[in-house]
Coordinates of C-alpha atoms in Angstrom, one line a residue:
Chain V
X1238 CA 19.7 -30.2 9.3
X1239 CA 18.4 -28.2 6.4
X1240 CA 15.3 -26.9 8.4
X1241 CA 17.7 -25.9 11.2
X1242 CA 19.7 -23.8 8.8
X1243 CA 16.6 -22.2 7.6
X1244 CA 15.4 -21.4 11.1
X1245 CA 18.8 -19.8 11.9
X1246 CA 18.5 -17.7 8.9
X1247 CA 15.0 -16.5 9.9
X1248 CA 16.2 -15.8 13.5
X1249 CA 19.3 -13.9 12.2
X1250 CA 17.1 -11.8 9.9
X1251 CA 14.6 -11.0 12.8
X1252 CA 17.6 -10.1 15.0
X1253 CA 18.9 -7.6 12.4
X1254 CA 15.5 -6.0 12.0
X1255 CA 15.2 -5.7 15.8
X1256 CA 18.7 -4.3 16.1
X1257 CA 17.9 -1.6 13.4
X1258 CA 14.6 -0.7 15.2
X1259 CA 15.9 -0.6 18.7
X1260 CA 17.7 2.7 19.1
X1261 CA 14.6 4.9 19.3
X1262 CA 14.0 7.4 21.9
X1263 CA 12.3 10.7 23.1
X1264 CA 13.6 13.9 21.6
X1265 CA 15.7 16.1 23.9
X1266 CA 15.3 19.8 23.8
X1267 CA 18.8 20.5 24.9
X1268 CA 20.3 18.2 22.1
X1269 CA 18.1 19.9 19.5
X1270 CA 19.4 23.4 20.5
X1271 CA 23.0 22.2 20.7
X1272 CA 22.6 20.7 17.1
X1273 CA 20.9 23.8 15.9
X1274 CA 18.4 21.9 13.8
X1275 CA 15.1 20.3 14.6
X1276 CA 14.0 17.5 12.4
X1277 CA 10.3 18.0 11.7
X1278 CA 8.1 15.5 10.0
X1279 CA 5.4 16.7 7.7
X1280 CA 3.1 15.3 5.1
X1281 CA 3.6 16.5 1.5
X1282 CA 0.6 14.8 0.0
X1283 CA -2.2 16.6 2.1
X1284 CA -2.8 19.9 0.5
X1285 CA -3.1 22.6 1.6
X1286 CA -1.6 21.6 4.8
X1287 CA 1.4 19.7 3.3
X1288 CA 2.4 20.1 -0.3
X1289 CA 5.6 20.4 -2.4
X1290 CA 6.2 23.6 -4.2
X1291 CA 7.4 23.9 -7.8
X1292 CA 11.0 22.9 -6.9
X1293 CA 10.0 19.9 -5.0
X1294 CA 10.4 21.5 -1.4
X1295 CA 7.9 21.0 1.3
X1296 CA 5.4 23.9 1.6
X1297 CA 2.0 24.5 2.9
X1298 CA 0.3 25.4 6.2
X1299 CA 2.4 22.7 8.1
X1300 CA 5.7 24.0 6.4
X1301 CA 4.9 27.6 7.5
X1302 CA 4.0 26.4 11.0
X1303 CA 7.1 24.2 11.1
X1304 CA 9.4 27.1 10.1
X1305 CA 7.7 29.5 12.7
X1306 CA 8.2 26.9 15.3
X1307 CA 11.8 26.4 14.5
X1308 CA 12.2 30.3 14.4
X1309 CA 10.6 30.5 18.0
X1310 CA 13.0 27.7 19.3
X1311 CA 16.0 29.6 17.6
X1312 CA 17.2 26.6 15.4
X1313 CA 16.8 25.7 11.7
X1314 CA 14.0 23.4 10.5
X1315 CA 14.9 20.3 8.7
X1316 CA 11.7 19.1 7.1
X1317 CA 11.4 15.3 6.6
X1318 CA 8.5 14.2 4.4
X1319 CA 6.4 11.5 5.9
X1320 CA 3.2 9.6 4.9
X1321 CA -0.1 9.2 6.8
X1322 CA 0.6 5.7 7.8
X1323 CA 4.3 6.0 8.6
X1324 CA 4.3 9.3 10.4
X1325 CA 3.9 8.0 14.0
X1326 CA 6.6 5.3 13.4
X1327 CA 9.0 7.9 12.1
X1328 CA 8.5 10.0 15.3
X1329 CA 8.7 6.9 17.7
X1330 CA 11.8 5.6 15.9
X1331 CA 13.4 8.9 16.4
X1332 CA 13.9 9.8 12.7
X1333 CA 12.1 13.1 13.3
X1334 CA 11.9 15.1 16.6
X1335 CA 8.6 16.6 16.0
X1336 CA 5.5 16.0 13.8
X1337 CA 3.8 18.9 12.3
X1338 CA 1.9 16.6 10.1
X1339 CA -1.7 17.4 10.3
X1340 CA -2.1 14.7 13.0
X1341 CA -5.6 14.7 14.4
X1342 CA -5.7 14.5 18.2
X1343 CA -7.4 11.1 19.1
X1344 CA -7.3 9.2 22.3
X1345 CA -5.8 6.1 20.7
X1346 CA -3.0 8.3 19.2
X1347 CA -2.4 10.1 22.5
X1348 CA -1.6 6.7 24.1
X1349 CA 1.4 6.6 21.6
X1350 CA 2.6 10.1 21.2
X1351 CA 2.3 13.3 23.3
X1352 CA 0.3 16.2 21.6
X1353 CA 0.6 20.0 22.0
X1354 CA -2.3 22.3 22.1
X1355 CA -4.2 22.3 18.8
X1356 CA -2.6 24.3 16.1
X1357 CA -5.1 23.5 13.3
X1358 CA -8.4 21.8 12.8
X1359 CA -10.4 20.0 10.0
X1360 CA -13.9 19.0 9.9
X1361 CA -14.8 15.6 8.5
X1362 CA -17.8 14.5 6.8
X1363 CA -19.3 11.9 4.3
X1364 CA -19.5 13.2 0.8
X1365 CA -20.9 11.6 -2.4
X1366 CA -22.6 11.8 -5.7
X1367 CA -25.2 14.6 -5.3
X1368 CA -28.0 12.2 -6.7
X1369 CA -27.3 9.7 -3.9
X1370 CA -29.8 9.6 -1.1
X1371 CA -27.7 9.2 2.1
X1372 CA -28.5 11.4 5.0
X1373 CA -27.2 9.7 8.1
X1374 CA -25.0 6.8 9.1
X1375 CA -27.7 4.2 8.5
X1376 CA -27.7 5.0 4.9
X1377 CA -24.2 3.8 4.5
X1378 CA -25.3 0.2 4.7
X1379 CA -24.8 -1.4 1.2
X1380 CA -22.8 1.5 0.0
X1381 CA -19.1 1.6 -0.9
X1382 CA -17.1 4.3 0.8
X1383 CA -13.5 5.1 0.3
X1384 CA -11.1 6.5 3.1
X1385 CA -7.5 7.0 3.5
X1386 CA -6.2 4.3 5.6
X1387 CA -5.1 5.0 9.2
X1388 CA -6.5 8.5 8.8
X1389 CA -9.1 10.2 11.1
X1390 CA -11.9 9.7 8.6
X1391 CA -10.9 6.0 8.5
X1392 CA -11.6 5.6 12.2
X1393 CA -14.6 8.0 11.9
X1394 CA -16.3 6.1 9.3
X1395 CA -15.3 2.7 10.9
X1396 CA -16.8 3.7 14.0
X1397 CA -20.4 4.7 12.6
X1398 CA -20.6 2.3 9.6
X1399 CA -23.5 -0.2 10.0
X1400 CA -23.1 -3.8 8.9
X1401 CA -23.0 -4.2 5.2
X1402 CA -20.8 -1.1 4.5
X1403 CA -18.2 -1.7 2.0
X1404 CA -15.3 0.4 3.5
X1405 CA -12.4 0.6 1.0
X1406 CA -9.2 1.8 2.4
X1407 CA -6.6 3.5 0.2
X1408 CA -3.0 4.6 1.1
X1409 CA -3.8 8.2 0.9
X1410 CA -6.5 10.8 0.4
X1411 CA -5.4 11.3 -3.3
X1412 CA -6.1 7.7 -4.1
X1413 CA -9.3 7.7 -2.1
X1414 CA -10.5 10.7 -4.1
X1415 CA -9.4 9.0 -7.3
X1416 CA -11.7 6.1 -6.4
X1417 CA -14.6 8.5 -6.0
X1418 CA -13.8 10.3 -9.2
X1419 CA -13.6 7.1 -11.3
X1420 CA -16.8 5.9 -9.9
X1421 CA -15.3 2.9 -8.1
X1422 CA -16.9 4.0 -4.9
X1423 CA -20.1 6.2 -4.4
X1424 CA -19.0 7.9 -1.2
X1425 CA -16.0 9.2 0.5
X1426 CA -15.0 10.0 4.0
X1427 CA -13.0 13.2 3.7
X1428 CA -12.3 16.5 5.1
X1429 CA -13.7 19.9 4.2
X1430 CA -10.3 20.9 2.9
X1431 CA -10.1 18.0 0.5
X1432 CA -13.6 18.5 -0.6
X1433 CA -13.2 22.2 -1.3
X1434 CA -10.3 21.3 -3.7
X1435 CA -12.6 18.7 -5.6
X1436 CA -15.4 21.3 -5.7
X1437 CA -12.9 23.7 -7.3
X1438 CA -12.0 21.1 -10.0
X1439 CA -15.4 19.3 -10.5
X1440 CA -18.0 21.8 -9.6
X1441 CA -21.1 20.5 -7.6
X1442 CA -20.9 16.8 -8.7
X1443 CA -20.6 15.8 -5.1
X1444 CA -22.2 17.1 -1.9
X1445 CA -22.0 16.6 1.8
X1446 CA -24.2 13.9 3.2
X1447 CA -23.6 14.1 6.9
X1448 CA -21.0 15.4 9.3
X1449 CA -18.7 12.9 11.2
X1450 CA -16.6 15.0 13.4
X1451 CA -14.5 18.1 13.7
X1452 CA -11.1 17.4 14.5
X1453 CA -8.3 19.5 16.0
X1454 CA -4.7 18.7 15.1
X1455 CA -1.7 18.8 17.4
X1456 CA 2.0 19.0 17.0
X1457 CA 3.3 15.6 18.3
X1458 CA 6.5 14.5 20.0
X1459 CA 7.6 11.1 21.2
X1460 CA 6.5 10.4 24.9
X1461 CA 8.8 11.6 27.5
X1462 CA 10.0 14.7 25.4
X1463 CA 8.5 17.1 28.2
X1464 CA 11.0 20.1 27.8
X1465 CA 10.3 20.1 24.1
X1466 CA 6.6 19.9 24.5
X1467 CA 6.5 22.9 26.8
X1468 CA 8.5 24.8 24.4
X1469 CA 6.1 23.9 21.6
X1470 CA 3.0 24.7 23.7
X1471 CA 4.5 28.1 24.3
X1472 CA 5.0 28.6 20.6
X1473 CA 1.3 27.6 19.8
X1474 CA -0.1 29.9 22.5
X1475 CA 1.9 32.8 21.3
X1476 CA 1.2 32.2 17.5
X1477 CA -2.5 32.0 18.4
X1478 CA -2.5 35.3 20.4
X1479 CA -0.3 37.3 18.1
X1480 CA -2.2 36.3 14.9
X1481 CA 0.7 34.4 13.3
X1482 CA -1.4 31.3 12.9
X1483 CA -4.4 33.4 11.7
X1484 CA -2.2 34.7 9.0
X1485 CA -0.8 31.4 7.9
X1486 CA -4.3 29.9 7.8
X1487 CA -5.6 32.8 5.8
X1488 CA -2.8 32.2 3.3
X1489 CA -3.4 28.5 2.8
X1490 CA -7.1 28.1 3.6
X1491 CA -8.6 31.5 2.9
X1492 CA -9.9 32.2 6.4
X1493 CA -8.5 32.8 9.8
X1494 CA -8.0 30.0 12.3
X1495 CA -11.5 28.5 13.1
X1496 CA -12.9 29.1 16.4
X1497 CA -13.2 25.4 17.3
X1498 CA -9.4 25.3 17.1
X1499 CA -8.7 28.5 19.1
X1500 CA -11.1 27.4 22.1
X1501 CA -10.1 23.7 22.1
X1502 CA -7.7 22.6 24.9
Chain S
X41 CA 13.6 3.1 24.1
X42 CA 11.0 1.8 21.8
X43 CA 8.9 -0.9 23.7
X44 CA 8.4 -4.0 21.8
X45 CA 5.1 -5.4 22.3
X46 CA 3.9 -8.4 20.2
X47 CA 0.6 -8.6 22.0
X48 CA -1.3 -6.7 19.2
X49 CA 0.2 -9.2 16.8
X50 CA -0.9 -12.4 18.6
X51 CA -4.2 -10.9 19.7
X52 CA -5.0 -10.3 15.9
X53 CA -3.2 -13.4 14.6
X54 CA -6.5 -14.5 13.0
X55 CA -6.7 -11.4 11.0
X56 CA -3.2 -11.9 9.6
X57 CA -3.9 -15.6 9.0
X58 CA -7.0 -14.7 7.1
X59 CA -4.9 -12.2 5.2
X60 CA -2.4 -14.9 4.4
X61 CA -5.1 -17.1 3.0
X62 CA -6.3 -14.2 0.8
X63 CA -2.8 -13.8 -0.4
X64 CA -2.5 -17.6 -1.1
X65 CA -5.8 -17.7 -2.8
X66 CA -5.2 -14.7 -5.0
X67 CA -1.8 -15.9 -5.9
X68 CA -2.9 -19.4 -6.8
X69 CA -5.7 -18.1 -9.1
X70 CA -3.3 -15.7 -10.8
X71 CA -0.7 -18.4 -11.1
X72 CA -3.1 -20.7 -12.9
X73 CA -4.7 -18.1 -15.1
X74 CA -1.2 -16.6 -15.7
X75 CA 0.1 -20.1 -16.8
X76 CA -2.7 -20.4 -19.2
X77 CA -2.2 -16.9 -20.7
X78 CA 1.7 -17.7 -20.8
X79 CA 1.2 -21.0 -22.7
X80 CA -1.3 -19.4 -25.2
X81 CA 1.1 -16.3 -25.5
X82 CA 4.2 -18.5 -26.2
X83 CA 2.4 -20.6 -28.7
X84 CA 1.2 -17.4 -30.4
X85 CA 4.6 -15.9 -30.4
X86 CA 6.2 -19.1 -31.9
X87 CA 3.5 -19.6 -34.4
X88 CA 3.9 -18.6 -38.0
X89 CA 1.1 -16.1 -37.9
X90 CA 2.5 -12.7 -38.2
X91 CA -0.3 -10.5 -36.9
X92 CA -0.7 -12.7 -33.9
X93 CA 3.1 -12.4 -33.1
X94 CA 3.0 -8.7 -33.4
X95 CA 0.2 -8.4 -31.0
X96 CA 1.9 -10.7 -28.5
X97 CA 5.2 -8.6 -28.9
X98 CA 3.4 -5.4 -28.0
X99 CA 1.6 -7.0 -25.2
X100 CA 4.8 -8.5 -23.7
X101 CA 7.0 -5.4 -24.3
X102 CA 4.4 -2.9 -22.9
X103 CA 3.8 -5.0 -19.7
X104 CA 7.5 -5.9 -19.2
X105 CA 8.6 -2.3 -19.5
X106 CA 6.1 -0.6 -17.1
X107 CA 5.9 -0.8 -13.4
X108 CA 3.3 -3.2 -11.9
X109 CA 2.0 -0.2 -9.7
X110 CA 1.1 1.8 -12.8
X111 CA -0.5 -1.2 -14.4
X112 CA -2.8 -2.0 -11.4
X113 CA -3.8 1.7 -11.0
X114 CA -4.5 1.8 -14.8
X115 CA -6.8 -1.2 -14.6
X116 CA -8.6 -0.1 -11.3
X117 CA -8.8 3.7 -11.9
X118 CA -8.5 4.0 -15.7
X119 CA -10.7 1.4 -17.2
X120 CA -14.0 2.7 -15.5
X121 CA -13.5 5.6 -17.8
X122 CA -14.4 3.2 -20.7
X123 CA -17.1 1.4 -18.7
X124 CA -15.0 -1.6 -17.4
X125 CA -15.5 -1.5 -13.6
X126 CA -14.2 -4.3 -11.4
X127 CA -14.1 -4.8 -7.7
X128 CA -10.8 -4.3 -6.1
X129 CA -10.1 -8.0 -5.6
X130 CA -11.0 -8.9 -9.2
X131 CA -8.9 -5.9 -10.5
X132 CA -5.9 -7.2 -8.4
X133 CA -6.1 -10.7 -9.9
X134 CA -6.6 -9.4 -13.4
X135 CA -3.6 -7.1 -13.1
X136 CA -1.4 -9.9 -11.6
X137 CA -2.5 -12.3 -14.4
X138 CA -1.8 -9.7 -17.2
X139 CA 1.6 -9.0 -15.5
X140 CA 2.7 -12.6 -15.0
X141 CA 1.4 -13.6 -18.3
X142 CA 3.9 -11.4 -20.2
X143 CA 6.9 -12.6 -18.3
X144 CA 5.6 -16.2 -18.5
X145 CA 5.1 -15.8 -22.3
X146 CA 8.7 -14.9 -22.7
X147 CA 9.9 -17.7 -20.4
X148 CA 7.9 -20.3 -22.1
X149 CA 8.8 -19.0 -25.6
X150 CA 12.6 -19.3 -24.7
X151 CA 11.9 -23.0 -23.6
X152 CA 10.0 -23.9 -26.8
X153 CA 12.8 -22.2 -28.9
X154 CA 15.3 -24.3 -26.9
X155 CA 14.0 -27.6 -28.4
X156 CA 16.3 -28.3 -31.4
X157 CA 14.7 -28.7 -34.8
X158 CA 16.1 -32.3 -35.0
X159 CA 14.1 -33.4 -32.0
X160 CA 10.8 -32.5 -33.8
X161 CA 12.0 -34.3 -36.9
X162 CA 12.8 -37.3 -34.8
X163 CA 9.2 -37.2 -33.5
X164 CA 7.9 -37.0 -37.1
X165 CA 10.1 -39.9 -38.2
X166 CA 8.5 -42.0 -35.3
X167 CA 5.2 -41.3 -36.8
X168 CA 3.8 -39.2 -34.0
X169 CA 0.8 -37.1 -34.7
X170 CA 1.4 -33.2 -34.6
X171 CA -0.5 -33.0 -31.4
X172 CA 1.6 -35.7 -29.9
X173 CA 4.8 -34.0 -31.2
X174 CA 3.6 -30.6 -29.6
X175 CA 2.8 -32.2 -26.4
X176 CA 5.6 -34.7 -25.8
X177 CA 8.4 -33.6 -28.0
X178 CA 8.1 -29.8 -27.6
X179 CA 6.0 -28.7 -24.7
X180 CA 7.1 -31.2 -22.0
X181 CA 10.8 -30.9 -22.6
X182 CA 10.5 -27.1 -23.0
X183 CA 8.6 -26.7 -19.7
X184 CA 11.2 -29.0 -18.0
X185 CA 14.0 -26.6 -19.2
X186 CA 12.4 -23.5 -18.1
X187 CA 10.6 -24.8 -14.9
X188 CA 13.0 -23.0 -12.4
X189 CA 12.6 -19.6 -14.2
X190 CA 8.8 -20.1 -14.4
X191 CA 8.4 -21.0 -10.8
X192 CA 10.7 -18.2 -9.6
X193 CA 8.5 -16.0 -11.6
X194 CA 5.4 -17.4 -9.8
X195 CA 6.9 -16.8 -6.4
X196 CA 7.9 -13.3 -7.4
X197 CA 4.2 -12.9 -8.4
X198 CA 3.1 -13.8 -4.9
X199 CA 5.5 -11.3 -3.4
X200 CA 4.4 -8.7 -5.8
X201 CA 0.8 -9.2 -4.8
X202 CA 1.6 -7.3 -1.5
X203 CA 1.1 -4.0 -3.4
X204 CA -2.6 -4.7 -4.2
X205 CA -3.7 -2.8 -1.2
X206 CA -3.1 0.4 -3.2
X207 CA -6.5 -0.3 -4.8
X208 CA -8.0 -1.4 -1.6
X209 CA -7.9 -5.1 -2.4
X210 CA -7.6 -7.3 0.6
X211 CA -4.4 -9.5 1.2
X212 CA -1.8 -10.1 3.9
X213 CA -0.1 -6.8 3.5
X214 CA -3.4 -4.9 3.7
X215 CA -4.4 -7.0 6.8
X216 CA -1.0 -5.8 8.3
X217 CA -1.6 -2.2 7.2
X218 CA -5.0 -2.1 8.9
X219 CA -3.8 -3.7 12.0
X220 CA -0.9 -1.1 12.1
X221 CA -3.4 1.7 11.6
X222 CA -5.2 0.4 14.7
X223 CA -2.4 -0.5 17.0
X224 CA 0.6 1.4 15.6
X225 CA 2.8 -1.6 16.5
X226 CA 4.5 -1.2 13.2
X227 CA 7.9 -3.0 13.8
X228 CA 6.1 -6.0 15.3
X229 CA 3.6 -6.1 12.7
X230 CA 6.0 -5.8 9.7
X231 CA 8.4 -8.3 11.4
X232 CA 5.5 -10.8 11.5
X233 CA 4.6 -10.0 7.8
X234 CA 8.2 -10.6 6.7
X235 CA 8.2 -13.9 8.5
X236 CA 4.7 -14.8 7.1
X237 CA 5.7 -14.0 3.4
X238 CA 8.9 -15.8 3.8
X239 CA 7.0 -18.9 4.9
X240 CA 4.5 -18.5 2.1
X241 CA 7.4 -18.2 -0.4
X242 CA 9.0 -21.3 1.2
X243 CA 5.6 -23.2 1.0
X244 CA 5.3 -22.4 -2.7
X245 CA 8.9 -23.4 -3.5
X246 CA 8.1 -26.7 -1.8
X247 CA 4.9 -27.2 -3.7
X248 CA 6.6 -26.5 -6.9
X249 CA 9.6 -28.8 -6.2
X250 CA 6.8 -31.6 -5.6
X251 CA 5.2 -30.8 -8.8
X252 CA 8.5 -31.1 -10.6
X253 CA 9.2 -34.5 -9.1
X254 CA 5.9 -36.0 -10.1
X255 CA 5.7 -34.4 -13.7
X256 CA 9.1 -33.4 -14.9
X257 CA 11.4 -36.2 -13.7
X258 CA 13.9 -37.2 -16.4
X259 CA 14.3 -39.6 -18.0
X260 CA 10.5 -39.6 -18.5
X261 CA 9.0 -42.8 -16.9
X262 CA 6.5 -43.0 -19.7

């Protein structure tokens, strides 16, 4: 009897969670235009793409792109801060209409979300103490390496790491970098962007060991949001050709949009 | 509509079950070590030795008035600066022991102080040795009194251990997070984690109830 009651409680709790999760859907362009606001998810812990300014408002490359996108659509942008691990669930559950969240375009993600043409790019590599002799993926064996969980560098490192690599997954890049700085790991899988900031703070204590990949990032929408995606692609193409993206890239990363982003399809 | 698909969960159930085992092991180690710290802490706090009491006061107050997340970050990322570097799993256990030790110290101290002085005098009058008095007249009734608070603190410790993945330690929550990173079946995975944590807590409650029946029945059989 007692067990039955427990079972019932468990089932009731599951039903509640399922009920909350169920109303999730593709974003509809007409609805967004009628509402006059588009909910855009972006990272705020991924400088310089997503940061918070002095007054706590989202800022950075993604924020500027998000605002330009909303302008192009003729609506106001309502920016919703998301994190690396939860950004896709936010999109799929309809809590945001669009992700301008430095989401690297990968095949496994493309099965879950629909990507626009690339609007930004990052190259990813393994970095570490400059005394350390690691020149290729085989050198990872026996080493500890930190990555941000569920990030592109996580899949990149996991894919090439040989047996005996100690991959430590942290919640975000900041914590993964902290692990490197405090000496808890010897290597890190990180982007050129993150490492340029570390170099600014720490000088040449760390250097690049080998390249993993260069990655283009897309604006993402939930599957089935086709009209919205067409609109977004129109925005990306225009912003690439009229130099708007170059300008934003120059502002945040000190150089125009890299060629591998411009030419990628 | 979001399409529910429990396939990724069931296909990787071994991963989650291994994670659950890691959580059980980590929690059990932290509970046993935490109990030892709590007992020693409570004895130190109720002893007449002033400096010892002050040290324990500082320890208990600092730990009970700071978030666990900050404590575990400090142990894993802060201590290497002074040359103390631990693996993530060790650091997680140390942080859990330090944390539960402070709460346990207060709980057991309350239990010890709930023993009326007359009871100890009665023990002396019966000619019991100080060790016997401490063990049978003070500690056992004290633990019996605070047993529910102590065990719920231990269950809370098991649930708290779900944040150790922030320092890349491995447990049930990190197994779920890794699986989520691969499959993006978030709702299904976290629903499964909810059920598994619930069952773990239920299991620990049952274990504690069994221990209570065999060690703390009253009146004492011997």
